[in-house]
XYZ file of N, CA and C in Angstrom:
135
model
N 7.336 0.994 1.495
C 7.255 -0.423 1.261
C 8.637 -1.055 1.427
N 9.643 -0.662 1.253
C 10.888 -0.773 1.126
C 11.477 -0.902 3.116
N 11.029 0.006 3.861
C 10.794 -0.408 5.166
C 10.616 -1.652 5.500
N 9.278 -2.067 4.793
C 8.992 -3.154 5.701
C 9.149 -4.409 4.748
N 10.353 -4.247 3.917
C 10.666 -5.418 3.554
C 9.612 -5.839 2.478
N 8.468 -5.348 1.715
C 7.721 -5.552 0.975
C 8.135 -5.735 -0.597
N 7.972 -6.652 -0.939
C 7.826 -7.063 -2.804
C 6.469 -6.211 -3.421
N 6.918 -6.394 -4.366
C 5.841 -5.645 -5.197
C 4.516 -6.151 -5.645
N 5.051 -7.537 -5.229
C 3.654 -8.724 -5.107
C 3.015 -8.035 -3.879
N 3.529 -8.167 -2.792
C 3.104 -8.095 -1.667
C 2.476 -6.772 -1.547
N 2.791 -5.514 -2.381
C 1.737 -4.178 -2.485
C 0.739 -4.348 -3.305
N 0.911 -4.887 -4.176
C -0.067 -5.315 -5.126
C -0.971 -6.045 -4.505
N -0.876 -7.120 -3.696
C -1.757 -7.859 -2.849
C -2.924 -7.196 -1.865
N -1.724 -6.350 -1.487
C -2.616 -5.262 -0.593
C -3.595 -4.342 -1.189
N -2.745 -3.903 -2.151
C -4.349 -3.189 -2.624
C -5.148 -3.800 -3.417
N -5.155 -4.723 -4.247
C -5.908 -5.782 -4.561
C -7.393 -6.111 -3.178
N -6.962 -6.370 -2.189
C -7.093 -6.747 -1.337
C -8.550 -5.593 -0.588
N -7.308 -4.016 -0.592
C -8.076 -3.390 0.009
C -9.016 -2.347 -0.449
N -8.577 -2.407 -1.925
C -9.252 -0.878 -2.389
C -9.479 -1.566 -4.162
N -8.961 -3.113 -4.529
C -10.002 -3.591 -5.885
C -8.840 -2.776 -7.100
N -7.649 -2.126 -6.330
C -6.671 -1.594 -7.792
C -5.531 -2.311 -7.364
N -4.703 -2.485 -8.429
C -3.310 -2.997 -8.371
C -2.272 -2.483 -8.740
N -2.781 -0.959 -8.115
C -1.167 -0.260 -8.435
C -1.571 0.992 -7.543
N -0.553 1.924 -7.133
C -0.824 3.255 -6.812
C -1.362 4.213 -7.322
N -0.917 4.147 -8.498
C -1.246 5.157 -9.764
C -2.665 5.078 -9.759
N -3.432 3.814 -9.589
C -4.748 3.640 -9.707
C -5.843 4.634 -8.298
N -4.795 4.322 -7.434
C -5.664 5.275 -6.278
C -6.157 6.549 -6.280
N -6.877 6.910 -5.553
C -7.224 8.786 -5.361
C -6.602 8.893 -4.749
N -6.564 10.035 -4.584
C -5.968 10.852 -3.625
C -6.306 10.437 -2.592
N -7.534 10.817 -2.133
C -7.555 9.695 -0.844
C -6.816 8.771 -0.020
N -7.345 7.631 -1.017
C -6.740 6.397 -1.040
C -5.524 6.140 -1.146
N -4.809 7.229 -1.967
C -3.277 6.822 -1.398
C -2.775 7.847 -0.390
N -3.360 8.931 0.439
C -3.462 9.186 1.848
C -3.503 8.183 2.416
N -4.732 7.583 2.385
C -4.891 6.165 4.100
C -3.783 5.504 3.552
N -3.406 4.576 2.408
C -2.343 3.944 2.220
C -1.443 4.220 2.891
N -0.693 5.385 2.816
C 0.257 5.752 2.796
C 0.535 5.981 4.472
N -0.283 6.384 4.601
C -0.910 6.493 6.618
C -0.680 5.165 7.168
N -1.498 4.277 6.362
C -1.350 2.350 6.758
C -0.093 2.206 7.006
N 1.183 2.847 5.685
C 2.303 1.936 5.759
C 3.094 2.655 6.869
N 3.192 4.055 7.248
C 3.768 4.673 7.993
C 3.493 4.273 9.314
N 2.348 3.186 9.953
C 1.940 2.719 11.113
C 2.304 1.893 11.187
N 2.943 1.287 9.922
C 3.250 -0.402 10.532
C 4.865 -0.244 11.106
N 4.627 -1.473 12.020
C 5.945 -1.622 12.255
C 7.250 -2.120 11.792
N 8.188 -1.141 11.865
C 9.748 -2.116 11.359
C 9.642 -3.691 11.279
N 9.970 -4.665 10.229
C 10.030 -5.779 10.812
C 11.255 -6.405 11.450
C-alpha cells in the first residue's frame, strides 16, 4: 500500500468496497491472497 501511495482510508475503502471488512486482519486467507495479488498488479503511480 505504501507503493502506491495509499492512506489507510484509501485500504479501508477498498476492502469495504470489495470483500464487506475494514481491515486485513478481518480477511481469510484467501482473501488476503487475491488482495495482496490485486496490490502487487497495480501499477507504480
Amino acid at each position: 500500500m505504501k507503493r502506491l501511495q495509499w492512506t489507510s482510508e484509501d485500504g479501508r475503502r477498498y476492502l469495504l468496497q470489495t470483500y464487506g471488512k475494514r481491515s486485513r486482519q478481518l480477511l481469510s486467507d484467501e482473501e488476503l491472497l487475491e488482495f495482496w495479488q490485486y496490490l502487487k498488479g497495480q501499477p507504480n503511480p
